[in-house]
Short mmCIF file of C-alpha atoms in Angstrom, two decimals:
data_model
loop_
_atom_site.label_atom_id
_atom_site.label_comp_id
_atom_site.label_asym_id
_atom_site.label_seq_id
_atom_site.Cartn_x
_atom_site.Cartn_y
_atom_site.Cartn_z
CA UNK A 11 4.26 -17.97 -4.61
CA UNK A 12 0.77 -18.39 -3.33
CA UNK A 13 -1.98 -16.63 -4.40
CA UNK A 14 -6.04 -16.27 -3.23
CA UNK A 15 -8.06 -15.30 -6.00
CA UNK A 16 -11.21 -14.29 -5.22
CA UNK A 17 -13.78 -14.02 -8.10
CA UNK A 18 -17.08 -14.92 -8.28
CA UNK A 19 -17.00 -14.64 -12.73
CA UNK A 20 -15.76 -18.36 -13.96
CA UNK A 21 -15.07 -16.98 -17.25
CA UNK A 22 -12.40 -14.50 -15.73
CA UNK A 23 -11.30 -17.03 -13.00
CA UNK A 24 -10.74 -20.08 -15.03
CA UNK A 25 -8.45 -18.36 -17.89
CA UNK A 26 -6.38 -16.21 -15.34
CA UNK A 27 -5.98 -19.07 -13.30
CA UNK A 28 -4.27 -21.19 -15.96
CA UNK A 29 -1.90 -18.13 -16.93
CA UNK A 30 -0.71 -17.57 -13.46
CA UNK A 31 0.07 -21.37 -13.08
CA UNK A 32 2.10 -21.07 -16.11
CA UNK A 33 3.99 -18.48 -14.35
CA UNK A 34 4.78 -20.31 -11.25
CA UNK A 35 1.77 -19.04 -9.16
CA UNK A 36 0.05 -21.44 -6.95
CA UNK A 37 -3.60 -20.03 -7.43
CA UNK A 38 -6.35 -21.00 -4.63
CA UNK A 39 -10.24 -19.51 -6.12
CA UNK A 40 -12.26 -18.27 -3.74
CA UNK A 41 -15.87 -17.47 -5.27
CA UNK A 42 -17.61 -15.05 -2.30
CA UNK A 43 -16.20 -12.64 0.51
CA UNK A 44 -16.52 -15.75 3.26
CA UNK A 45 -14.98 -17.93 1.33
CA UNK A 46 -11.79 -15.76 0.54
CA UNK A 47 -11.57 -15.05 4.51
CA UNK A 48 -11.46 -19.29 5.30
CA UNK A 49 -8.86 -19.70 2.47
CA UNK A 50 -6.58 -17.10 4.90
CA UNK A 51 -6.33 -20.22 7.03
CA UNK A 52 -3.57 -21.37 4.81
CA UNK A 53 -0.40 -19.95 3.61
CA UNK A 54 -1.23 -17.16 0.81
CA UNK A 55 1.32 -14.42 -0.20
CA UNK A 56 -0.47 -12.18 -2.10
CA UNK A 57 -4.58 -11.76 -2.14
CA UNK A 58 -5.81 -10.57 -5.68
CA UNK A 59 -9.27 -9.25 -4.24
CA UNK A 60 -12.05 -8.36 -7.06
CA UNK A 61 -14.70 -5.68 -5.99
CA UNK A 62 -18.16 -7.06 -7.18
CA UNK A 63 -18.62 -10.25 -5.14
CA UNK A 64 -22.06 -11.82 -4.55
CA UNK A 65 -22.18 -12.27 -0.98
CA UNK A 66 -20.15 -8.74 0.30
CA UNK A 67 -18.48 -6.27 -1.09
CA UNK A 68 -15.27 -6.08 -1.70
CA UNK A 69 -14.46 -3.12 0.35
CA UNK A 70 -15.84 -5.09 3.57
CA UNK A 71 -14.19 -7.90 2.56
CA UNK A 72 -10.60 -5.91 2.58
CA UNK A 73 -11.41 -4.56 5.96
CA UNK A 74 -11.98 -7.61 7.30
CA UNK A 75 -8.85 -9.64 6.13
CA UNK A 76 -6.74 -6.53 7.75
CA UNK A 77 -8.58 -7.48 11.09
CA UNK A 78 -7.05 -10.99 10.81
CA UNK A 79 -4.16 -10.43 8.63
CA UNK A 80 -1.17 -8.19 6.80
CA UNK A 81 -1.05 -10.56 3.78
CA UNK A 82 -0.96 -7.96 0.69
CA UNK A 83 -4.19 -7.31 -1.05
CA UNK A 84 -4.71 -6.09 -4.63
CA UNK A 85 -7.99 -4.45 -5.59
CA UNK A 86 -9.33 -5.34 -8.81
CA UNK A 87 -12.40 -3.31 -10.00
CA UNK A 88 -13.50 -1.43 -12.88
CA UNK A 89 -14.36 1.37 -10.56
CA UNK A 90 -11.52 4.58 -12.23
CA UNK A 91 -12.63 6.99 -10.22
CA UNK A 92 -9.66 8.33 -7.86
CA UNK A 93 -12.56 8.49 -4.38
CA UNK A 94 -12.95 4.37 -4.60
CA UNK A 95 -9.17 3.57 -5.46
CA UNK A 96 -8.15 6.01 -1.89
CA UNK A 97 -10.98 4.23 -0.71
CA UNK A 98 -9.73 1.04 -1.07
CA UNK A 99 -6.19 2.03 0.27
CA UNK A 100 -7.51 3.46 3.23
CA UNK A 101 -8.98 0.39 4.50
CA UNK A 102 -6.15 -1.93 3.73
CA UNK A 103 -5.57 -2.72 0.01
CA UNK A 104 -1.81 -2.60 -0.48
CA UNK A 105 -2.88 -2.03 -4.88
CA UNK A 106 -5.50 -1.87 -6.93
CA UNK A 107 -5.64 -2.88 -10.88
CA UNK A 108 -8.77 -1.60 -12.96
CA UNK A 109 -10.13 -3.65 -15.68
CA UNK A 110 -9.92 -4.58 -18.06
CA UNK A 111 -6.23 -5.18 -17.34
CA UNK A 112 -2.79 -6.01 -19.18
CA UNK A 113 -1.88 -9.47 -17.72
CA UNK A 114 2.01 -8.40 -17.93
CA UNK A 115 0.69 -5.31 -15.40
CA UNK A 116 -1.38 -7.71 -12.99
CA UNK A 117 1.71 -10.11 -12.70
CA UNK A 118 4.16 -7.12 -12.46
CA UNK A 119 2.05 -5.72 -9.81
CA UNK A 120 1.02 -9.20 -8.00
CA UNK A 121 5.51 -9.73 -7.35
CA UNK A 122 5.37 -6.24 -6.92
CA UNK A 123 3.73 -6.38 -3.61
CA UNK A 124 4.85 -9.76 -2.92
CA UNK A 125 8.41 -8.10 -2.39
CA UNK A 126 7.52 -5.16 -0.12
CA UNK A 127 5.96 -7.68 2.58
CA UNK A 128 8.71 -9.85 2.37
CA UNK A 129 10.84 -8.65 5.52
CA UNK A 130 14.29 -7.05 5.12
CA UNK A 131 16.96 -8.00 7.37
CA UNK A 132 17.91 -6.06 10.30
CA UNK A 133 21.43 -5.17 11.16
CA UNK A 134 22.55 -5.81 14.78
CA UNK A 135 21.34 -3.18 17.08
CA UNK A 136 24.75 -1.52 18.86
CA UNK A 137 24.94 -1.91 22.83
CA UNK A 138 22.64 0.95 24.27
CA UNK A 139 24.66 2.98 25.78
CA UNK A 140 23.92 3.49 29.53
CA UNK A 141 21.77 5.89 30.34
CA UNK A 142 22.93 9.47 32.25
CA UNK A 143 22.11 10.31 35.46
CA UNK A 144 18.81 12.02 35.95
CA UNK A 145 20.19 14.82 36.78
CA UNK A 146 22.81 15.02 34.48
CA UNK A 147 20.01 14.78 31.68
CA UNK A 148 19.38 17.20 29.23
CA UNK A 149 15.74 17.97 28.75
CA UNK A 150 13.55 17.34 25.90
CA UNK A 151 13.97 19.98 22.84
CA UNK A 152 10.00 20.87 22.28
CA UNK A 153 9.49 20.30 18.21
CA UNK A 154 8.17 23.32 17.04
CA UNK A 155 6.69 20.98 13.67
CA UNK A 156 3.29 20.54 12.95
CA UNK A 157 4.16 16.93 11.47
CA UNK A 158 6.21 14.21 13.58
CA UNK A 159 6.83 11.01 11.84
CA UNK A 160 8.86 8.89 15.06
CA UNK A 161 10.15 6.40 12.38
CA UNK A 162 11.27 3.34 14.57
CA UNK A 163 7.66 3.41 16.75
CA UNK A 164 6.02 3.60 12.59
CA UNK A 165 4.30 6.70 14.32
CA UNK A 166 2.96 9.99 12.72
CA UNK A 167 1.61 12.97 14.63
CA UNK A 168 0.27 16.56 13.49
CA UNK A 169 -0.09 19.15 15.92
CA UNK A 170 -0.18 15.51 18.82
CA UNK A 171 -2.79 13.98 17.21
CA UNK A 172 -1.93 10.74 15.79
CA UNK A 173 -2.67 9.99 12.54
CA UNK A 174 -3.20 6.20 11.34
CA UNK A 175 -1.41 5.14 8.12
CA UNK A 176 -1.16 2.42 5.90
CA UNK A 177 2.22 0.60 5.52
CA UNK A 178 2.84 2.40 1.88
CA UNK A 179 1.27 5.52 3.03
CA UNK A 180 3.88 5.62 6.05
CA UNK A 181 6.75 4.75 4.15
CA UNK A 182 6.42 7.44 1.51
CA UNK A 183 5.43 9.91 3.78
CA UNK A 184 8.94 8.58 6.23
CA UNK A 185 10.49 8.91 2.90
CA UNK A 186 9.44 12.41 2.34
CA UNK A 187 10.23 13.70 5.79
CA UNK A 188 14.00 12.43 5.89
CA UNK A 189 14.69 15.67 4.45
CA UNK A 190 11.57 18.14 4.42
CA UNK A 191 11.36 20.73 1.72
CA UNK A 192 13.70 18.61 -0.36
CA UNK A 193 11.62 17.88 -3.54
CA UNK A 194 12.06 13.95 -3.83
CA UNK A 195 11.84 12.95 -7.93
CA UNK A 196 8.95 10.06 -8.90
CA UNK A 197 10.74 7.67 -10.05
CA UNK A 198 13.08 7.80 -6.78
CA UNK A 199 10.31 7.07 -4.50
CA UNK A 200 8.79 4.73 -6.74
CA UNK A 201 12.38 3.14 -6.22
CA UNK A 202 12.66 3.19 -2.69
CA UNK A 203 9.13 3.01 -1.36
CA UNK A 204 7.83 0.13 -4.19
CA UNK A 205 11.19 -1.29 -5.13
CA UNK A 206 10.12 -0.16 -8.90
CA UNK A 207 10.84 1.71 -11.68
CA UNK A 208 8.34 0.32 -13.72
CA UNK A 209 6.54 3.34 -15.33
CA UNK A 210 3.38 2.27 -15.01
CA UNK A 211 3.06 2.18 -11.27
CA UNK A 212 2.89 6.14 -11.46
CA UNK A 213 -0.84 6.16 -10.97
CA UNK A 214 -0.25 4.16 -7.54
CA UNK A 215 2.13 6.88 -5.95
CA UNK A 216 -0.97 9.64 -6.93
CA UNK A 217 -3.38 7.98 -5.24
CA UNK A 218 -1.25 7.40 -2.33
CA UNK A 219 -0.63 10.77 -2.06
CA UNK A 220 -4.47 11.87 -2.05
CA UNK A 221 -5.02 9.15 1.00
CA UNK A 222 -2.08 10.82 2.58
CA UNK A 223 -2.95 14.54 2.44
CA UNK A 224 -6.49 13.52 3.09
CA UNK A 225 -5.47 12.02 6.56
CA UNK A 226 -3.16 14.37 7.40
CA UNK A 227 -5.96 17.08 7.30
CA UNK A 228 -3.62 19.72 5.37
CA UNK A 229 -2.93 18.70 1.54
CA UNK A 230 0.07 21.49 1.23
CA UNK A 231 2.48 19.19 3.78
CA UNK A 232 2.57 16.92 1.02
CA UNK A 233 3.66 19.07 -1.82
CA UNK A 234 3.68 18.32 -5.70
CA UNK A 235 6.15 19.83 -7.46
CA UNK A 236 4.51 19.29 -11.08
CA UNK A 237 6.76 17.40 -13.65
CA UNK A 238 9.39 16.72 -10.78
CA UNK A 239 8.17 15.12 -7.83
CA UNK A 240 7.20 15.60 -4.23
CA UNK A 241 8.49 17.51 -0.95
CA UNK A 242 7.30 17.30 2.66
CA UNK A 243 6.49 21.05 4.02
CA UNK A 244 5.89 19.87 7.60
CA UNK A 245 5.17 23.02 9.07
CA UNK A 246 2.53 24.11 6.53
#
């Protein structure tokens, strides 16, 4: 695996640099915001992005490595507070890790990510069938649902207004509306959306969660059912 590490602090750099190696992580330092963006000229699987940098910050740096790429980025900041992790998700990070930090977490978290951008494979699409005559065509069934999620175009509407979504925030939320009002259980989605069931990763699917009610413009379609889970309520 390759990995851009962007930190401008030696004495964080140099130590976490040697432990990844020793893990089988190919580590490229970047020390500033423009240097991290020329590194993406080279193969790098996972981006471990720290917040504090001395020529940009790191939330400008994230948005501009979306412009140019979908390479997974993990936030690292000392910033706890819930507004700068949804933040951070909103304009592209794909995780975040406050410090300080347990090294087992970072490297849990750094494959983590490094397996949900990996590509599944596709089955073979079946023949389309050919299409009726126009006339012969039923017409459209209206949706009567507030929330659309159109899950081959990766498309969400509410009430026809698209709504934009990160890659984790759509697949939870395409999770969620396979079966709307069905209360879907935490460690489940932590299963199927982040290929987890590390226990730790908990604090990820809340802050999804906030960015996803928050762009959705209605918190109560994505309901929490406390000590259980989550359900979709589409039409609330």
């Amino acid at each position: 695996m390759r990995l851009l590490m962007v930190e401008d602090d030696l004495r964080i750099a140099t130590p976490l640099r040697a432990v990844l190696g020793r893990h089988g992580i190919d580590v490229r330092h970047a020390c500033t915001g423009e240097e991290a963006l020329d590194a993406l000229g080279v193969d790098v699987d996972v981006v471990l992005l720290d917040l504090n940098l001395p020529d940009h910050d790191g939330f400008e740096v994230c948005a501009r490595i979306r412009r140019i790429s979908d390479v997974p980025v993990i936030m690292v900041t000392a910033r706890a507070d819930v507004r700068s992790r949804v933040h951070g998700l909103n304009i592209g990070a794909d995780d975040y890790v406050t410090k300080p930090y347990d090294i087992g977490e970072l490297l849990a978290r750094i494959h983590a990510v490094s397996r949900r951008a990996r590509p599944e494979p596709r089955p073979e699409a079946a023949p389309a069938a050919p299409a009726a005559p126009a006339s012969d065509a039923a017409p459209a069934a209206p949706t009567a649902s507030a929330l659309v999620v159109d899950a081959a175009a990766r498309r969400v509407t509410v009430r026809g207004t698209e709504v934009v979504l990160t890659r984790k925030e759509f697949d939870l939320l395409a999770l969620l509306a396979q079966r709307p009002g069905v209360v879907f259980r935490r460690e489940q989605i932590m299963s199927e959306v982040w290929r987890t069931s590390w226990a730790g990763s908990g604090r990820t699917l809340e802050v999804h969660v906030a960015s996803l009610r928050a762009k959705l413009g209605n918190p109560r379609m994505v309901e929490t059912i406390r000590g259980v889970g989550y359900r979709v309520v589409p039409d609330a």
